[in-house]
Short mmCIF file of C-alpha atoms in Angstrom, two decimals:
data_model
loop_
_atom_site.label_atom_id
_atom_site.label_comp_id
_atom_site.label_asym_id
_atom_site.label_seq_id
_atom_site.Cartn_x
_atom_site.Cartn_y
_atom_site.Cartn_z
CA MET A 154 44.02 -69.27 -12.24
CA GLY A 155 47.40 -70.57 -11.21
CA ALA A 156 48.42 -71.03 -14.85
CA PHE A 157 47.39 -67.46 -15.62
CA VAL A 158 49.44 -66.08 -12.73
CA ASP A 159 52.43 -68.17 -13.80
CA ALA A 160 52.14 -66.82 -17.34
CA ALA A 161 51.74 -63.22 -16.13
CA LEU A 162 54.82 -63.55 -13.93
CA GLY A 163 56.81 -65.39 -16.57
CA PHE A 164 59.03 -63.89 -19.23
CA PRO A 165 58.21 -61.86 -21.34
CA ALA A 166 54.85 -60.82 -19.78
CA VAL A 167 56.50 -60.01 -16.44
CA VAL A 168 58.32 -57.11 -18.10
CA PHE A 169 54.95 -55.33 -18.47
CA SER A 170 53.00 -56.81 -15.54
CA PHE A 171 54.10 -54.22 -12.96
CA ALA A 172 53.58 -51.39 -15.45
CA LEU A 173 50.06 -52.72 -16.13
CA LEU A 174 49.28 -52.69 -12.40
CA VAL A 175 50.45 -49.06 -12.25
CA VAL A 176 48.23 -48.19 -15.23
CA ILE A 177 45.20 -49.89 -13.65
CA ALA A 178 45.84 -48.15 -10.33
CA TYR A 179 46.19 -44.79 -12.08
CA TRP A 180 42.88 -45.07 -13.95
CA LEU A 181 41.07 -46.32 -10.83
CA PHE A 182 42.44 -43.31 -8.97
CA ALA A 183 41.37 -41.04 -11.85
CA ALA A 184 37.87 -42.56 -11.86
CA VAL A 185 37.46 -42.01 -8.12
CA THR A 186 39.00 -38.54 -7.87
CA GLY A 187 38.33 -37.16 -11.33
CA LEU A 188 41.96 -36.09 -11.58
CA VAL A 189 43.42 -37.04 -14.94
CA GLY A 190 46.72 -35.81 -16.33
CA ASP A 191 46.28 -34.16 -19.73
CA GLY A 192 49.89 -33.72 -20.81
CA VAL A 193 49.92 -34.08 -24.57
CA GLY A 194 52.63 -35.97 -26.37
CA ALA A 195 53.49 -33.10 -28.56
CA ASP A 196 57.02 -31.99 -28.84
CA GLY A 197 57.84 -32.22 -32.50
CA ALA A 198 60.82 -31.23 -34.55
CA ASP A 199 59.84 -27.59 -34.67
CA GLY A 200 59.46 -27.27 -30.90
CA ASP A 201 55.79 -28.17 -30.34
CA MET A 202 54.18 -27.06 -27.13
CA ALA A 203 52.45 -29.24 -24.57
CA ALA A 204 48.94 -28.55 -23.33
CA GLY A 205 48.97 -25.85 -20.72
CA GLY A 206 51.44 -23.75 -22.60
CA ARG A 207 54.81 -25.10 -21.51
CA GLY A 208 57.41 -26.82 -23.62
CA ALA A 209 56.90 -30.58 -23.55
CA GLY A 210 59.28 -32.54 -21.40
CA GLY A 211 61.06 -35.82 -22.01
CA PHE A 212 57.91 -37.85 -21.41
CA THR A 213 56.31 -36.25 -24.45
CA VAL A 214 59.30 -36.05 -26.76
CA LEU A 215 59.53 -39.81 -27.26
CA PRO A 216 55.83 -40.40 -28.02
CA ALA A 217 55.88 -37.56 -30.55
CA ALA A 218 59.02 -38.99 -32.16
CA LEU A 219 57.21 -42.33 -32.51
CA GLY A 220 54.22 -40.74 -34.24
CA LEU A 221 52.05 -40.65 -31.12
CA GLY A 222 52.01 -36.88 -30.56
CA GLY A 223 48.80 -34.97 -29.95
CA VAL A 224 47.42 -37.62 -27.57
CA PRO A 225 47.66 -37.33 -23.76
CA VAL A 226 50.80 -39.10 -22.58
CA THR A 227 48.85 -41.03 -19.96
CA VAL A 228 46.63 -42.48 -22.69
CA VAL A 229 49.62 -43.32 -24.91
CA LEU A 230 51.46 -45.13 -22.11
CA SER A 231 48.32 -46.95 -20.98
CA LEU A 232 47.57 -48.27 -24.46
CA VAL A 233 51.15 -49.29 -25.17
CA VAL A 234 51.46 -51.11 -21.84
CA ALA A 235 48.07 -52.87 -22.11
CA VAL A 236 48.59 -54.11 -25.68
CA ALA A 237 52.22 -55.04 -25.06
CA TRP A 238 51.31 -56.97 -21.90
CA PHE A 239 48.56 -58.93 -23.63
CA THR A 240 50.82 -59.73 -26.61
CA ALA A 241 53.69 -60.77 -24.34
CA LEU A 242 51.32 -62.96 -22.30
CA ALA A 243 50.06 -64.66 -25.45
CA ALA A 244 53.62 -65.13 -26.70
CA GLY A 245 54.71 -66.68 -23.40
CA VAL A 246 51.77 -69.06 -23.38
CA ALA A 247 52.43 -70.02 -27.01
CA VAL A 248 56.07 -70.83 -26.23
CA GLY A 249 55.01 -72.83 -23.20
CA VAL A 250 52.50 -74.84 -25.22
CA ALA A 251 54.98 -75.45 -28.03
CA GLY A 252 57.55 -76.70 -25.51
CA PRO A 253 60.72 -75.97 -27.47
CA PRO A 254 64.09 -77.11 -26.10
CA ALA A 255 65.68 -74.87 -23.47
CA TRP A 256 68.26 -73.46 -25.89
CA LEU A 257 65.42 -72.23 -28.13
CA ALA A 258 62.88 -71.21 -25.47
CA TRP A 259 64.65 -68.02 -24.32
CA PRO A 260 65.30 -66.68 -27.82
CA ALA A 261 61.63 -67.37 -28.62
CA ARG A 262 60.48 -65.53 -25.49
CA THR A 263 62.84 -62.65 -26.29
CA ALA A 264 61.31 -62.46 -29.76
CA GLY A 265 57.93 -62.35 -28.01
CA LEU A 266 59.11 -59.33 -26.01
CA VAL A 267 60.15 -57.51 -29.19
CA LEU A 268 56.83 -58.44 -30.82
CA ALA A 269 54.95 -57.14 -27.78
CA LEU A 270 56.69 -53.77 -27.94
CA ALA A 271 56.00 -53.50 -31.67
CA ALA A 272 52.36 -54.47 -31.19
CA GLY A 273 51.93 -51.93 -28.38
CA TRP A 274 53.32 -49.14 -30.52
CA TYR A 275 51.42 -50.12 -33.67
CA ALA A 276 48.05 -50.48 -31.96
CA THR A 277 48.49 -47.12 -30.24
CA TRP A 278 49.62 -45.52 -33.50
CA LEU A 279 46.45 -46.78 -35.21
CA LEU A 280 44.31 -45.33 -32.42
CA ALA A 281 46.18 -42.02 -32.20
CA ARG A 282 44.36 -40.31 -35.08
CA PRO A 283 40.79 -41.04 -33.92
CA LEU A 284 41.84 -40.17 -30.37
CA ARG A 285 43.12 -36.78 -31.57
CA ARG A 286 39.78 -36.12 -33.27
CA LEU A 287 37.85 -37.29 -30.20
CA GLY A 288 39.89 -35.08 -27.91
CA GLY A 289 39.74 -32.16 -30.32
CA THR A 290 43.51 -31.74 -30.14
CA GLY A 291 44.17 -32.06 -33.87
CA ARG A 292 47.89 -31.80 -34.36
CA PRO A 293 50.17 -30.45 -31.65
CA VAL A 294 50.55 -26.70 -31.38
CA GLY A 295 53.99 -25.84 -32.77
CA ARG A 296 56.05 -22.80 -31.91
CA ARG A 297 55.88 -21.62 -35.51
CA ASP A 298 52.10 -21.51 -35.14
CA PHE A 299 52.61 -18.47 -32.91
CA VAL A 300 54.20 -16.44 -35.69
CA GLY A 301 51.74 -13.76 -36.75
CA ARG A 302 49.97 -13.69 -33.38
CA THR A 303 50.13 -10.98 -30.76
CA CYS A 304 51.57 -11.52 -27.30
CA VAL A 305 51.74 -9.64 -23.99
CA VAL A 306 55.16 -8.74 -22.58
CA ARG A 307 55.69 -10.17 -19.09
CA THR A 308 59.17 -8.82 -18.34
CA SER A 309 60.11 -5.21 -17.58
CA GLY A 310 61.21 -4.83 -21.18
CA VAL A 311 62.37 -6.63 -24.31
CA THR A 312 65.91 -6.30 -25.59
CA PRO A 313 67.97 -7.99 -28.31
CA ALA A 314 69.19 -10.42 -25.62
CA TYR A 315 66.29 -10.84 -23.18
CA GLY A 316 62.54 -10.84 -22.85
CA GLN A 317 59.50 -13.01 -22.13
CA ALA A 318 55.91 -12.73 -23.27
CA GLU A 319 52.66 -14.66 -23.00
CA VAL A 320 50.99 -15.79 -26.21
CA THR A 321 47.67 -17.56 -26.74
CA ALA A 322 47.33 -20.25 -29.41
CA ALA A 323 44.32 -20.77 -31.65
CA ASP A 324 43.09 -23.61 -29.42
CA GLY A 325 43.01 -21.31 -26.39
CA SER A 326 46.12 -22.65 -24.68
CA SER A 327 48.71 -20.10 -23.57
CA ALA A 328 52.48 -20.21 -23.34
CA THR A 329 55.21 -18.07 -21.89
CA VAL A 330 57.87 -17.76 -24.56
CA GLN A 331 61.25 -16.14 -25.03
CA VAL A 332 61.11 -12.99 -27.17
CA ARG A 333 63.67 -10.57 -28.59
CA ALA A 334 63.32 -7.13 -30.20
CA ASP A 335 65.52 -4.36 -31.56
CA ALA A 336 66.87 -1.82 -29.09
CA GLY A 337 64.67 1.18 -28.34
CA ASN A 338 61.46 -0.69 -29.12
CA GLY A 339 59.51 0.86 -26.23
CA LEU A 340 58.08 -2.49 -25.10
CA ALA A 341 57.44 -2.76 -21.36
CA ALA A 342 55.54 -5.10 -19.06
CA GLY A 343 51.93 -5.34 -20.25
CA SER A 344 52.71 -4.08 -23.77
CA ARG A 345 51.30 -5.94 -26.75
CA ALA A 346 53.79 -7.13 -29.34
CA LEU A 347 53.48 -8.82 -32.71
CA ILE A 348 55.41 -12.05 -33.24
CA PHE A 349 56.80 -11.91 -36.76
CA ASP A 350 59.53 -14.57 -36.77
CA TYR A 351 60.90 -17.57 -34.89
CA ASP A 352 64.61 -18.24 -34.43
CA ALA A 353 64.94 -22.03 -34.21
CA GLU A 354 68.62 -21.92 -33.31
CA GLY A 355 68.15 -19.49 -30.45
CA GLU A 356 64.67 -20.83 -29.60
CA PHE A 357 63.12 -17.38 -29.30
CA PHE A 358 60.58 -15.24 -31.15
CA ARG A 359 61.28 -11.89 -32.75
CA VAL A 360 58.66 -9.30 -31.89
CA ALA A 361 57.78 -5.69 -32.60
CA PRO A 362 55.30 -3.26 -31.00
CA ALA A 363 51.76 -4.22 -31.98
CA ASP A 364 50.07 -0.80 -31.84
CA GLY A 365 47.19 -0.81 -34.29
CA VAL A 366 47.39 -4.58 -34.85
CA PRO A 367 44.23 -6.53 -33.88
CA ASP A 368 44.69 -9.33 -31.35
CA ALA A 369 43.23 -12.83 -31.63
CA SER A 370 39.78 -11.59 -30.63
CA GLY A 371 39.81 -8.96 -33.35
CA SER A 372 40.11 -5.98 -31.01
CA PHE A 373 42.86 -3.37 -31.29
CA GLY A 374 45.40 -2.45 -28.62
#
């Protein structure tokens, strides 16, 4: 047991040991309380939306950039930490058993740290696709997926410079988005509008009154 503790507290495993304790504590807390974060790592190049309808924050941008989008961030971090810790532990033990000279031991352990990070990412990347299917998330909902859908205006009006509306994605999640429309459009709070374009530079949607256009349920406004 003492050898295991020494290895867990030795470099490179110690880099991940505290993080692993946090992960274990989190999942124990989730098991007891039933409270589990469901933020999805889904903020892709076209401005993907996180679960719950808000733009993904920094904690989801990086996983998505690494090919791990569409999976809850808590699951991504837990898998990366667990695999990286185990790999780093094995690397540290291997270096200890090999007993290289001191001038070579630290470079070898540093290489073990790099290997652990790569293994954590790769294992999680392999599991990401089946996890997406299991969770029914498919790919992340992108902002361009809202083009062609109807939305409900939530501000007093929509102008060429200002406006917000609520839109519901195909998976049932909703988002409050920035919208713009030509002057004199007649849109007011509670009005239905049709999203017909997305301006990536301005990060807003162009809308027009949706009178006579069926909404997602097939009913007409």
